[in-house]
Amino acid sequence: MPRQLPPLNALKAFEAAARSESFTRAAEELCVTQGAVSHQVKSLEATLGIKLFNRERQGLAITDSGREYLDVVRDALDRIAAGTERVLQRQSSGVLTVSTSPDFAAKWLVYRLGRFAEAHPGIDLRVSATMHHIDFVREEVDVAVRHGDGNWSGLDAVRLCTEQLFPVCSPKLMSGRNRLTKPSDLLKSPLLHLDDSKAWSRWFDAADVADAELSHGLTLNRASMLIDAAVDGQGVALARTTLAAWDLINGRLVRPFDVGLKLAKTYWIVCPKTTSMKPKIKTFRDWLLSEAADDARRLRKIFAAAPEGGTAVSNRR
């Protein structure tokens, strides 16, 4: 047999009016008009067939029947509120499965996971590093960090950051007799390549270095390996802002010259549109964006403090 329940708005209006003994104050609390509260209470009285309030010159006076019903309504609303809070807490906690690329996981995400765990102890992260674009439903993944242009059908995509591609190297290459002082000096240093030399060719063109010989240097097929080799002092690498940020901020890498190549593709926080506002997904997305914004602020400060001549790092656009 279906329950006989009055409208929830009428119950809320009655409870607020009884608690404050005023339609006006109840209306302010519920962000509606005084007339709306009065109408809801009258409707509830008509549904129940009893009088809940006596309207007196001094204000409202709850009747005995109204006081008895108030105990029932207040208990029910309290239980609904408590149950709702428990449901929201479950949605805001538990396991959150994150998919991203091996490079992003190794050079950006892994360094920060401790901070997330400390700030959000109720969320247990499971990070899966893979090169393929996962199927969110079939692979039971909640959110992903993808590299691309942000256009993925049916998915909510939020840009993590903007990026450039620029040279990075160990600080020890910035001192001594063979230190780097101008872009053409890079031709005397080992160049680290990602798959091929095309990116370096574009960078030297942007730096106005003609006839650059790029056949020398180590070639690697993972950006994370390329950056680690640069940290180790094995040569100069071209790195994207996001993947180099942690090492730049912590002084393991420097940016010898301010010439950078703009990149159309960058990292995006991606999830199905239907789940984009789930509390734990929103919490993780907000945290990622906060971390990226902090990186950007710290890098601007580092680049702005660079000496003239590009012998440290700068950020001239």
PDB file of C-alpha atoms in Angstrom:
ATOM      1  CA  MET A   1       0.000   0.000   0.000  1.00  0.00           C
ATOM      2  CA  PRO A   2       1.517   3.349  -0.991  1.00  0.00           C
ATOM      3  CA  ARG A   3       2.459   5.750   1.805  1.00  0.00           C
ATOM      4  CA  GLN A   4       0.282   8.774   2.457  1.00  0.00           C
ATOM      5  CA  LEU A   5       2.816  11.572   2.609  1.00  0.00           C
ATOM      6  CA  PRO A   6       2.271  15.316   2.422  1.00  0.00           C
ATOM      7  CA  PRO A   7       4.607  17.353   0.199  1.00  0.00           C
ATOM      8  CA  LEU A   8       8.110  17.771   1.650  1.00  0.00           C
ATOM      9  CA  ASN A   9       8.042  21.541   1.088  1.00  0.00           C
ATOM     10  CA  ALA A  10       4.902  21.815   3.214  1.00  0.00           C
ATOM     11  CA  LEU A  11       6.550  19.864   6.039  1.00  0.00           C
ATOM     12  CA  LYS A  12       9.677  22.048   5.847  1.00  0.00           C
ATOM     13  CA  ALA A  13       7.548  25.204   5.940  1.00  0.00           C
ATOM     14  CA  PHE A  14       5.585  23.936   8.935  1.00  0.00           C
ATOM     15  CA  GLU A  15       8.694  22.899  10.877  1.00  0.00           C
ATOM     16  CA  ALA A  16      10.478  26.213  10.210  1.00  0.00           C
ATOM     17  CA  ALA A  17       7.399  28.254  11.146  1.00  0.00           C
ATOM     18  CA  ALA A  18       6.841  26.254  14.342  1.00  0.00           C
ATOM     19  CA  ARG A  19      10.479  26.594  15.364  1.00  0.00           C
ATOM     20  CA  SER A  20      10.629  30.347  14.755  1.00  0.00           C
ATOM     21  CA  GLU A  21       6.962  31.056  15.601  1.00  0.00           C
ATOM     22  CA  SER A  22       6.869  33.304  12.561  1.00  0.00           C
ATOM     23  CA  PHE A  23       5.963  32.898   8.895  1.00  0.00           C
ATOM     24  CA  THR A  24       8.280  35.802   8.093  1.00  0.00           C
ATOM     25  CA  ARG A  25      11.365  34.305   9.767  1.00  0.00           C
ATOM     26  CA  ALA A  26      10.557  30.889   8.280  1.00  0.00           C
ATOM     27  CA  ALA A  27      10.379  32.502   4.835  1.00  0.00           C
ATOM     28  CA  GLU A  28      13.814  34.117   5.318  1.00  0.00           C
ATOM     29  CA  GLU A  29      15.308  30.776   6.383  1.00  0.00           C
ATOM     30  CA  LEU A  30      13.832  28.909   3.405  1.00  0.00           C
ATOM     31  CA  CYS A  31      14.546  31.730   0.921  1.00  0.00           C
ATOM     32  CA  VAL A  32      10.897  32.037  -0.154  1.00  0.00           C
ATOM     33  CA  THR A  33       8.176  34.630   0.409  1.00  0.00           C
ATOM     34  CA  GLN A  34       6.114  34.919   3.559  1.00  0.00           C
ATOM     35  CA  GLY A  35       3.041  34.233   1.466  1.00  0.00           C
ATOM     36  CA  ALA A  36       4.566  30.983   0.165  1.00  0.00           C
ATOM     37  CA  VAL A  37       5.151  29.703   3.711  1.00  0.00           C
ATOM     38  CA  SER A  38       1.619  30.646   4.738  1.00  0.00           C
ATOM     39  CA  HIS A  39       0.222  28.874   1.672  1.00  0.00           C
ATOM     40  CA  GLN A  40       2.238  25.698   2.366  1.00  0.00           C
ATOM     41  CA  VAL A  41       1.048  25.590   5.982  1.00  0.00           C
ATOM     42  CA  LYS A  42      -2.587  26.111   4.986  1.00  0.00           C
ATOM     43  CA  SER A  43      -2.238  23.352   2.391  1.00  0.00           C
ATOM     44  CA  LEU A  44      -0.803  21.011   5.025  1.00  0.00           C
ATOM     45  CA  GLU A  45      -3.640  21.835   7.429  1.00  0.00           C
ATOM     46  CA  ALA A  46      -6.172  21.082   4.695  1.00  0.00           C
ATOM     47  CA  THR A  47      -4.464  17.754   3.918  1.00  0.00           C
ATOM     48  CA  LEU A  48      -4.407  16.705   7.591  1.00  0.00           C
ATOM     49  CA  GLY A  49      -7.786  18.154   8.474  1.00  0.00           C
ATOM     50  CA  ILE A  50      -6.404  19.794  11.626  1.00  0.00           C
ATOM     51  CA  LYS A  51      -5.351  23.272  12.672  1.00  0.00           C
ATOM     52  CA  LEU A  52      -1.629  23.568  13.250  1.00  0.00           C
ATOM     53  CA  PHE A  53      -1.408  27.227  14.276  1.00  0.00           C
ATOM     54  CA  ASN A  54      -3.593  29.890  15.823  1.00  0.00           C
ATOM     55  CA  ARG A  55      -2.944  33.165  14.005  1.00  0.00           C
ATOM     56  CA  GLU A  56      -2.856  35.785  16.739  1.00  0.00           C
ATOM     57  CA  ARG A  57      -2.024  39.479  16.744  1.00  0.00           C
ATOM     58  CA  GLN A  58       1.226  38.827  18.584  1.00  0.00           C
ATOM     59  CA  GLY A  59       2.222  36.140  16.099  1.00  0.00           C
ATOM     60  CA  LEU A  60       1.794  32.401  15.654  1.00  0.00           C
ATOM     61  CA  ALA A  61       0.769  30.064  18.437  1.00  0.00           C
ATOM     62  CA  ILE A  62       1.145  26.371  17.716  1.00  0.00           C
ATOM     63  CA  THR A  63      -1.868  24.226  18.668  1.00  0.00           C
ATOM     64  CA  ASP A  64      -1.681  21.034  20.716  1.00  0.00           C
ATOM     65  CA  SER A  65      -2.254  19.015  17.543  1.00  0.00           C
ATOM     66  CA  GLY A  66       0.434  21.022  15.807  1.00  0.00           C
ATOM     67  CA  ARG A  67       2.917  20.396  18.651  1.00  0.00           C
ATOM     68  CA  GLU A  68       2.240  16.662  18.519  1.00  0.00           C
ATOM     69  CA  TYR A  69       2.715  16.605  14.739  1.00  0.00           C
ATOM     70  CA  LEU A  70       5.856  18.746  15.012  1.00  0.00           C
ATOM     71  CA  ASP A  71       7.594  16.017  17.038  1.00  0.00           C
ATOM     72  CA  VAL A  72       6.873  13.535  14.239  1.00  0.00           C
ATOM     73  CA  VAL A  73       7.965  15.895  11.456  1.00  0.00           C
ATOM     74  CA  ARG A  74      11.130  17.017  13.246  1.00  0.00           C
ATOM     75  CA  ASP A  75      12.194  13.415  13.906  1.00  0.00           C
ATOM     76  CA  ALA A  76      11.540  12.475  10.271  1.00  0.00           C
ATOM     77  CA  LEU A  77      13.474  15.468   8.888  1.00  0.00           C
ATOM     78  CA  ASP A  78      16.389  14.790  11.263  1.00  0.00           C
ATOM     79  CA  ARG A  79      16.539  11.164  10.116  1.00  0.00           C
ATOM     80  CA  ILE A  80      16.390  12.197   6.445  1.00  0.00           C
ATOM     81  CA  ALA A  81      19.214  14.716   7.038  1.00  0.00           C
ATOM     82  CA  ALA A  82      21.361  12.126   8.833  1.00  0.00           C
ATOM     83  CA  GLY A  83      20.754   9.526   6.129  1.00  0.00           C
ATOM     84  CA  THR A  84      21.578  12.045   3.403  1.00  0.00           C
ATOM     85  CA  GLU A  85      24.830  12.957   5.161  1.00  0.00           C
ATOM     86  CA  ARG A  86      25.839   9.291   5.349  1.00  0.00           C
ATOM     87  CA  VAL A  87      25.161   8.812   1.629  1.00  0.00           C
ATOM     88  CA  LEU A  88      27.154  11.938   0.748  1.00  0.00           C
ATOM     89  CA  GLN A  89      30.035  10.810   2.944  1.00  0.00           C
ATOM     90  CA  ARG A  90      30.148   7.471   1.138  1.00  0.00           C
ATOM     91  CA  GLN A  91      30.208   9.268  -2.207  1.00  0.00           C
ATOM     92  CA  SER A  92      32.993  11.530  -0.934  1.00  0.00           C
ATOM     93  CA  SER A  93      35.129   8.631   0.279  1.00  0.00           C
ATOM     94  CA  GLY A  94      36.111   5.109  -0.651  1.00  0.00           C
ATOM     95  CA  VAL A  95      38.193   3.915  -3.593  1.00  0.00           C
ATOM     96  CA  LEU A  96      38.920   6.293  -6.472  1.00  0.00           C
ATOM     97  CA  THR A  97      40.511   4.650  -9.514  1.00  0.00           C
ATOM     98  CA  VAL A  98      42.632   6.977 -11.647  1.00  0.00           C
ATOM     99  CA  SER A  99      44.061   6.218 -15.079  1.00  0.00           C
ATOM    100  CA  THR A 100      46.926   8.190 -16.603  1.00  0.00           C
ATOM    101  CA  SER A 101      50.006   7.808 -18.781  1.00  0.00           C
ATOM    102  CA  PRO A 102      53.241   6.324 -17.411  1.00  0.00           C
ATOM    103  CA  ASP A 103      55.054   9.633 -18.020  1.00  0.00           C
ATOM    104  CA  PHE A 104      52.504  11.759 -16.158  1.00  0.00           C
ATOM    105  CA  ALA A 105      52.340   9.245 -13.322  1.00  0.00           C
ATOM    106  CA  ALA A 106      56.127   9.072 -12.953  1.00  0.00           C
ATOM    107  CA  LYS A 107      57.065  12.748 -13.388  1.00  0.00           C
ATOM    108  CA  TRP A 108      54.056  14.593 -11.932  1.00  0.00           C
ATOM    109  CA  LEU A 109      51.520  12.547 -10.005  1.00  0.00           C
ATOM    110  CA  VAL A 110      53.590  10.194  -7.884  1.00  0.00           C
ATOM    111  CA  TYR A 111      55.464  12.982  -6.071  1.00  0.00           C
ATOM    112  CA  ARG A 112      52.201  14.486  -4.816  1.00  0.00           C
ATOM    113  CA  LEU A 113      50.185  11.455  -3.736  1.00  0.00           C
ATOM    114  CA  GLY A 114      51.269  11.772  -0.126  1.00  0.00           C
ATOM    115  CA  ARG A 115      49.817  15.277   0.057  1.00  0.00           C
ATOM    116  CA  PHE A 116      46.505  14.072  -1.345  1.00  0.00           C
ATOM    117  CA  ALA A 117      46.355  11.181   1.127  1.00  0.00           C
ATOM    118  CA  GLU A 118      47.053  13.559   4.008  1.00  0.00           C
ATOM    119  CA  ALA A 119      44.406  16.068   2.884  1.00  0.00           C
ATOM    120  CA  HIS A 120      41.763  13.444   2.000  1.00  0.00           C
ATOM    121  CA  PRO A 121      42.267  10.346   4.181  1.00  0.00           C
ATOM    122  CA  GLY A 122      38.802   9.020   3.319  1.00  0.00           C
ATOM    123  CA  ILE A 123      39.691   8.500  -0.347  1.00  0.00           C
ATOM    124  CA  ASP A 124      41.857   5.544  -1.321  1.00  0.00           C
ATOM    125  CA  LEU A 125      43.523   6.225  -4.661  1.00  0.00           C
ATOM    126  CA  ARG A 126      44.288   3.448  -7.114  1.00  0.00           C
ATOM    127  CA  VAL A 127      46.498   4.691  -9.931  1.00  0.00           C
ATOM    128  CA  SER A 128      46.744   2.758 -13.185  1.00  0.00           C
ATOM    129  CA  ALA A 129      49.443   3.898 -15.627  1.00  0.00           C
ATOM    130  CA  THR A 130      48.649   2.898 -19.199  1.00  0.00           C
ATOM    131  CA  MET A 131      49.157   4.235 -22.703  1.00  0.00           C
ATOM    132  CA  HIS A 132      45.701   3.407 -24.036  1.00  0.00           C
ATOM    133  CA  HIS A 133      42.536   5.473 -23.513  1.00  0.00           C
ATOM    134  CA  ILE A 134      40.489   3.395 -21.134  1.00  0.00           C
ATOM    135  CA  ASP A 135      36.784   2.558 -21.283  1.00  0.00           C
ATOM    136  CA  PHE A 136      35.469   4.093 -18.055  1.00  0.00           C
ATOM    137  CA  VAL A 137      32.585   1.663 -17.588  1.00  0.00           C
ATOM    138  CA  ARG A 138      34.197  -1.574 -18.695  1.00  0.00           C
ATOM    139  CA  GLU A 139      37.457  -0.949 -16.842  1.00  0.00           C
ATOM    140  CA  GLU A 140      35.801   0.555 -13.737  1.00  0.00           C
ATOM    141  CA  VAL A 141      37.878   3.742 -13.802  1.00  0.00           C
ATOM    142  CA  ASP A 142      36.516   6.893 -12.145  1.00  0.00           C
ATOM    143  CA  VAL A 143      38.709   9.604 -13.639  1.00  0.00           C
ATOM    144  CA  ALA A 144      41.642   9.901 -16.040  1.00  0.00           C
ATOM    145  CA  VAL A 145      44.359  12.401 -16.872  1.00  0.00           C
ATOM    146  CA  ARG A 146      44.739  12.335 -20.649  1.00  0.00           C
ATOM    147  CA  HIS A 147      47.035  14.109 -23.045  1.00  0.00           C
ATOM    148  CA  GLY A 148      45.364  15.602 -26.098  1.00  0.00           C
ATOM    149  CA  ASP A 149      43.183  18.426 -27.353  1.00  0.00           C
ATOM    150  CA  GLY A 150      40.339  17.959 -24.872  1.00  0.00           C
ATOM    151  CA  ASN A 151      37.789  16.729 -27.399  1.00  0.00           C
ATOM    152  CA  TRP A 152      36.480  13.324 -26.341  1.00  0.00           C
ATOM    153  CA  SER A 153      32.875  12.484 -27.105  1.00  0.00           C
ATOM    154  CA  GLY A 154      30.636  11.972 -24.083  1.00  0.00           C
ATOM    155  CA  LEU A 155      33.325  12.948 -21.600  1.00  0.00           C
ATOM    156  CA  ASP A 156      33.736  15.939 -19.318  1.00  0.00           C
ATOM    157  CA  ALA A 157      37.236  17.380 -19.873  1.00  0.00           C
ATOM    158  CA  VAL A 158      38.899  20.105 -17.781  1.00  0.00           C
ATOM    159  CA  ARG A 159      42.284  21.473 -18.858  1.00  0.00           C
ATOM    160  CA  LEU A 160      44.928  20.882 -16.216  1.00  0.00           C
ATOM    161  CA  CYS A 161      47.363  23.515 -17.479  1.00  0.00           C
ATOM    162  CA  THR A 162      48.945  25.196 -20.492  1.00  0.00           C
ATOM    163  CA  GLU A 163      52.360  24.056 -21.663  1.00  0.00           C
ATOM    164  CA  GLN A 164      55.479  24.879 -23.602  1.00  0.00           C
ATOM    165  CA  LEU A 165      58.330  22.714 -24.856  1.00  0.00           C
ATOM    166  CA  PHE A 166      61.777  24.048 -23.872  1.00  0.00           C
ATOM    167  CA  PRO A 167      65.327  22.867 -23.076  1.00  0.00           C
ATOM    168  CA  VAL A 168      66.169  21.630 -19.592  1.00  0.00           C
ATOM    169  CA  CYS A 169      69.429  20.396 -18.147  1.00  0.00           C
ATOM    170  CA  SER A 170      71.269  19.708 -14.924  1.00  0.00           C
ATOM    171  CA  PRO A 171      72.515  22.839 -13.110  1.00  0.00           C
ATOM    172  CA  LYS A 172      76.079  21.561 -13.435  1.00  0.00           C
ATOM    173  CA  LEU A 173      75.941  22.245 -17.186  1.00  0.00           C
ATOM    174  CA  MET A 174      75.457  25.935 -16.377  1.00  0.00           C
ATOM    175  CA  SER A 175      78.908  26.402 -14.888  1.00  0.00           C
ATOM    176  CA  GLY A 176      82.501  25.733 -15.869  1.00  0.00           C
ATOM    177  CA  ARG A 177      84.415  26.289 -19.066  1.00  0.00           C
ATOM    178  CA  ASN A 178      81.775  24.703 -21.307  1.00  0.00           C
ATOM    179  CA  ARG A 179      78.777  26.336 -19.673  1.00  0.00           C
ATOM    180  CA  LEU A 180      75.756  27.185 -21.792  1.00  0.00           C
ATOM    181  CA  THR A 181      75.453  30.920 -22.431  1.00  0.00           C
ATOM    182  CA  LYS A 182      73.629  31.116 -25.782  1.00  0.00           C
ATOM    183  CA  PRO A 183      71.360  28.763 -27.734  1.00  0.00           C
ATOM    184  CA  SER A 184      74.068  27.758 -30.225  1.00  0.00           C
ATOM    185  CA  ASP A 185      76.134  26.393 -27.307  1.00  0.00           C
ATOM    186  CA  LEU A 186      73.695  23.500 -27.173  1.00  0.00           C
ATOM    187  CA  LEU A 187      75.284  22.146 -30.342  1.00  0.00           C
ATOM    188  CA  LYS A 188      78.422  21.428 -28.279  1.00  0.00           C
ATOM    189  CA  SER A 189      76.435  19.502 -25.653  1.00  0.00           C
ATOM    190  CA  PRO A 190      74.870  16.050 -25.847  1.00  0.00           C
ATOM    191  CA  LEU A 191      71.273  16.453 -26.964  1.00  0.00           C
ATOM    192  CA  LEU A 192      68.691  14.034 -25.626  1.00  0.00           C
ATOM    193  CA  HIS A 193      66.038  13.099 -28.182  1.00  0.00           C
ATOM    194  CA  LEU A 194      62.522  11.763 -27.768  1.00  0.00           C
ATOM    195  CA  ASP A 195      62.094   9.279 -30.666  1.00  0.00           C
ATOM    196  CA  ASP A 196      63.534  11.651 -33.288  1.00  0.00           C
ATOM    197  CA  SER A 197      65.149  15.062 -33.862  1.00  0.00           C
ATOM    198  CA  LYS A 198      62.143  16.954 -35.240  1.00  0.00           C
ATOM    199  CA  ALA A 199      61.374  18.776 -31.991  1.00  0.00           C
ATOM    200  CA  TRP A 200      64.962  19.962 -31.651  1.00  0.00           C
ATOM    201  CA  SER A 201      64.917  21.172 -35.266  1.00  0.00           C
ATOM    202  CA  ARG A 202      61.840  23.281 -34.542  1.00  0.00           C
ATOM    203  CA  TRP A 203      63.375  24.637 -31.351  1.00  0.00           C
ATOM    204  CA  PHE A 204      66.638  25.675 -33.031  1.00  0.00           C
ATOM    205  CA  ASP A 205      64.626  27.393 -35.779  1.00  0.00           C
ATOM    206  CA  ALA A 206      62.706  29.311 -33.088  1.00  0.00           C
ATOM    207  CA  ALA A 207      66.005  30.222 -31.411  1.00  0.00           C
ATOM    208  CA  ASP A 208      67.442  31.525 -34.740  1.00  0.00           C
ATOM    209  CA  VAL A 209      70.211  28.946 -34.811  1.00  0.00           C
ATOM    210  CA  ALA A 210      70.885  28.025 -38.439  1.00  0.00           C
ATOM    211  CA  ASP A 211      72.245  24.775 -39.849  1.00  0.00           C
ATOM    212  CA  ALA A 212      72.036  22.903 -36.555  1.00  0.00           C
ATOM    213  CA  GLU A 213      73.605  19.441 -36.732  1.00  0.00           C
ATOM    214  CA  LEU A 214      71.335  17.158 -34.736  1.00  0.00           C
ATOM    215  CA  SER A 215      72.610  13.677 -35.481  1.00  0.00           C
ATOM    216  CA  HIS A 216      74.418  13.329 -32.163  1.00  0.00           C
ATOM    217  CA  GLY A 217      72.876  12.423 -28.825  1.00  0.00           C
ATOM    218  CA  LEU A 218      70.925   9.727 -27.024  1.00  0.00           C
ATOM    219  CA  THR A 219      67.422   8.808 -28.241  1.00  0.00           C
ATOM    220  CA  LEU A 220      64.798   7.541 -25.795  1.00  0.00           C
ATOM    221  CA  ASN A 221      61.155   6.605 -26.303  1.00  0.00           C
ATOM    222  CA  ARG A 222      59.695   7.830 -22.971  1.00  0.00           C
ATOM    223  CA  ALA A 223      59.585  11.458 -21.878  1.00  0.00           C
ATOM    224  CA  SER A 224      60.107  10.446 -18.239  1.00  0.00           C
ATOM    225  CA  MET A 225      63.357   8.661 -19.125  1.00  0.00           C
ATOM    226  CA  LEU A 226      64.460  11.693 -21.145  1.00  0.00           C
ATOM    227  CA  ILE A 227      63.950  14.034 -18.182  1.00  0.00           C
ATOM    228  CA  ASP A 228      65.666  11.664 -15.760  1.00  0.00           C
ATOM    229  CA  ALA A 229      68.668  11.482 -18.088  1.00  0.00           C
ATOM    230  CA  ALA A 230      68.812  15.293 -18.105  1.00  0.00           C
ATOM    231  CA  VAL A 231      68.624  15.370 -14.280  1.00  0.00           C
ATOM    232  CA  ASP A 232      71.561  12.931 -14.243  1.00  0.00           C
ATOM    233  CA  GLY A 233      73.623  15.349 -16.378  1.00  0.00           C
ATOM    234  CA  GLN A 234      73.718  13.143 -19.469  1.00  0.00           C
ATOM    235  CA  GLY A 235      72.672  15.997 -21.757  1.00  0.00           C
ATOM    236  CA  VAL A 236      70.054  18.605 -22.566  1.00  0.00           C
ATOM    237  CA  ALA A 237      66.455  17.526 -23.152  1.00  0.00           C
ATOM    238  CA  LEU A 238      63.406  19.214 -24.605  1.00  0.00           C
ATOM    239  CA  ALA A 239      60.686  18.844 -21.980  1.00  0.00           C
ATOM    240  CA  ARG A 240      57.082  19.931 -21.645  1.00  0.00           C
ATOM    241  CA  THR A 241      56.229  22.202 -18.739  1.00  0.00           C
ATOM    242  CA  THR A 242      54.152  19.702 -16.760  1.00  0.00           C
ATOM    243  CA  LEU A 243      56.623  16.834 -16.826  1.00  0.00           C
ATOM    244  CA  ALA A 244      59.634  19.030 -15.977  1.00  0.00           C
ATOM    245  CA  ALA A 245      57.901  21.119 -13.288  1.00  0.00           C
ATOM    246  CA  TRP A 246      58.785  19.034 -10.220  1.00  0.00           C
ATOM    247  CA  ASP A 247      62.492  18.847 -11.108  1.00  0.00           C
ATOM    248  CA  LEU A 248      62.628  22.551 -12.005  1.00  0.00           C
ATOM    249  CA  ILE A 249      60.938  23.575  -8.755  1.00  0.00           C
ATOM    250  CA  ASN A 250      63.257  21.384  -6.703  1.00  0.00           C
ATOM    251  CA  GLY A 251      66.432  22.552  -8.444  1.00  0.00           C
ATOM    252  CA  ARG A 252      67.354  19.305 -10.175  1.00  0.00           C
ATOM    253  CA  LEU A 253      66.806  20.920 -13.561  1.00  0.00           C
ATOM    254  CA  VAL A 254      67.236  24.419 -14.933  1.00  0.00           C
ATOM    255  CA  ARG A 255      65.915  26.053 -18.068  1.00  0.00           C
ATOM    256  CA  PRO A 256      69.013  27.478 -19.792  1.00  0.00           C
ATOM    257  CA  PHE A 257      67.190  29.598 -22.376  1.00  0.00           C
ATOM    258  CA  ASP A 258      63.793  31.226 -22.490  1.00  0.00           C
ATOM    259  CA  VAL A 259      62.863  30.132 -26.011  1.00  0.00           C
ATOM    260  CA  GLY A 260      59.885  27.792 -25.889  1.00  0.00           C
ATOM    261  CA  LEU A 261      57.585  26.129 -28.388  1.00  0.00           C
ATOM    262  CA  LYS A 262      53.860  26.531 -27.808  1.00  0.00           C
ATOM    263  CA  LEU A 263      52.009  23.235 -27.529  1.00  0.00           C
ATOM    264  CA  ALA A 264      48.429  22.819 -28.715  1.00  0.00           C
ATOM    265  CA  LYS A 265      47.954  19.564 -26.816  1.00  0.00           C
ATOM    266  CA  THR A 266      48.240  19.296 -23.061  1.00  0.00           C
ATOM    267  CA  TYR A 267      46.862  17.352 -20.091  1.00  0.00           C
ATOM    268  CA  TRP A 268      43.143  17.164 -19.293  1.00  0.00           C
ATOM    269  CA  ILE A 269      41.193  15.776 -16.355  1.00  0.00           C
ATOM    270  CA  VAL A 270      38.584  13.506 -17.914  1.00  0.00           C
ATOM    271  CA  CYS A 271      35.566  11.538 -16.682  1.00  0.00           C
ATOM    272  CA  PRO A 272      32.076  10.631 -17.914  1.00  0.00           C
ATOM    273  CA  LYS A 273      29.734  13.630 -17.912  1.00  0.00           C
ATOM    274  CA  THR A 274      27.232  11.701 -15.807  1.00  0.00           C
ATOM    275  CA  THR A 275      29.704  11.334 -12.922  1.00  0.00           C
ATOM    276  CA  SER A 276      31.657  14.592 -13.199  1.00  0.00           C
ATOM    277  CA  MET A 277      30.107  16.087 -10.062  1.00  0.00           C
ATOM    278  CA  LYS A 278      30.403  13.042  -7.807  1.00  0.00           C
ATOM    279  CA  PRO A 279      31.978  14.383  -4.627  1.00  0.00           C
ATOM    280  CA  LYS A 280      35.116  12.250  -4.653  1.00  0.00           C
ATOM    281  CA  ILE A 281      35.749  12.952  -8.355  1.00  0.00           C
ATOM    282  CA  LYS A 282      35.231  16.677  -7.812  1.00  0.00           C
ATOM    283  CA  THR A 283      37.553  16.561  -4.799  1.00  0.00           C
ATOM    284  CA  PHE A 284      40.295  14.897  -6.841  1.00  0.00           C
ATOM    285  CA  ARG A 285      39.805  17.241  -9.811  1.00  0.00           C
ATOM    286  CA  ASP A 286      39.951  20.320  -7.574  1.00  0.00           C
ATOM    287  CA  TRP A 287      43.118  18.988  -5.957  1.00  0.00           C
ATOM    288  CA  LEU A 288      44.789  18.371  -9.324  1.00  0.00           C
ATOM    289  CA  LEU A 289      43.924  21.896 -10.487  1.00  0.00           C
ATOM    290  CA  SER A 290      45.228  23.377  -7.238  1.00  0.00           C
ATOM    291  CA  GLU A 291      48.520  21.499  -7.570  1.00  0.00           C
ATOM    292  CA  ALA A 292      48.922  22.598 -11.202  1.00  0.00           C
ATOM    293  CA  ALA A 293      48.155  26.223 -10.315  1.00  0.00           C
ATOM    294  CA  ASP A 294      50.745  26.079  -7.530  1.00  0.00           C
ATOM    295  CA  ASP A 295      53.311  24.717 -10.005  1.00  0.00           C
ATOM    296  CA  ALA A 296      52.569  27.589 -12.383  1.00  0.00           C
ATOM    297  CA  ARG A 297      53.029  30.189  -9.628  1.00  0.00           C
ATOM    298  CA  ARG A 298      56.311  28.670  -8.455  1.00  0.00           C
ATOM    299  CA  LEU A 299      57.677  28.326 -11.979  1.00  0.00           C
ATOM    300  CA  ARG A 300      56.834  31.968 -12.767  1.00  0.00           C
ATOM    301  CA  LYS A 301      58.744  33.001  -9.656  1.00  0.00           C
ATOM    302  CA  ILE A 302      61.744  30.861 -10.590  1.00  0.00           C
ATOM    303  CA  PHE A 303      61.780  32.050 -14.197  1.00  0.00           C
ATOM    304  CA  ALA A 304      61.397  35.698 -13.191  1.00  0.00           C
ATOM    305  CA  ALA A 305      64.428  35.416 -10.899  1.00  0.00           C
ATOM    306  CA  ALA A 306      66.709  34.180 -13.701  1.00  0.00           C
ATOM    307  CA  PRO A 307      69.866  36.198 -14.372  1.00  0.00           C
ATOM    308  CA  GLU A 308      70.200  38.132 -17.598  1.00  0.00           C
ATOM    309  CA  GLY A 309      71.569  36.123 -20.504  1.00  0.00           C
ATOM    310  CA  GLY A 310      69.564  32.984 -19.843  1.00  0.00           C
ATOM    311  CA  THR A 311      72.160  31.217 -17.698  1.00  0.00           C
ATOM    312  CA  ALA A 312      69.450  30.031 -15.307  1.00  0.00           C
ATOM    313  CA  VAL A 313      65.753  29.948 -16.040  1.00  0.00           C
ATOM    314  CA  SER A 314      63.361  32.625 -17.213  1.00  0.00           C
ATOM    315  CA  ASN A 315      59.879  32.860 -18.598  1.00  0.00           C
ATOM    316  CA  ARG A 316      59.813  35.434 -21.352  1.00  0.00           C
ATOM    317  CA  ARG A 317      56.860  34.718 -23.634  1.00  0.00           C
TER     318      ARG A 317
END
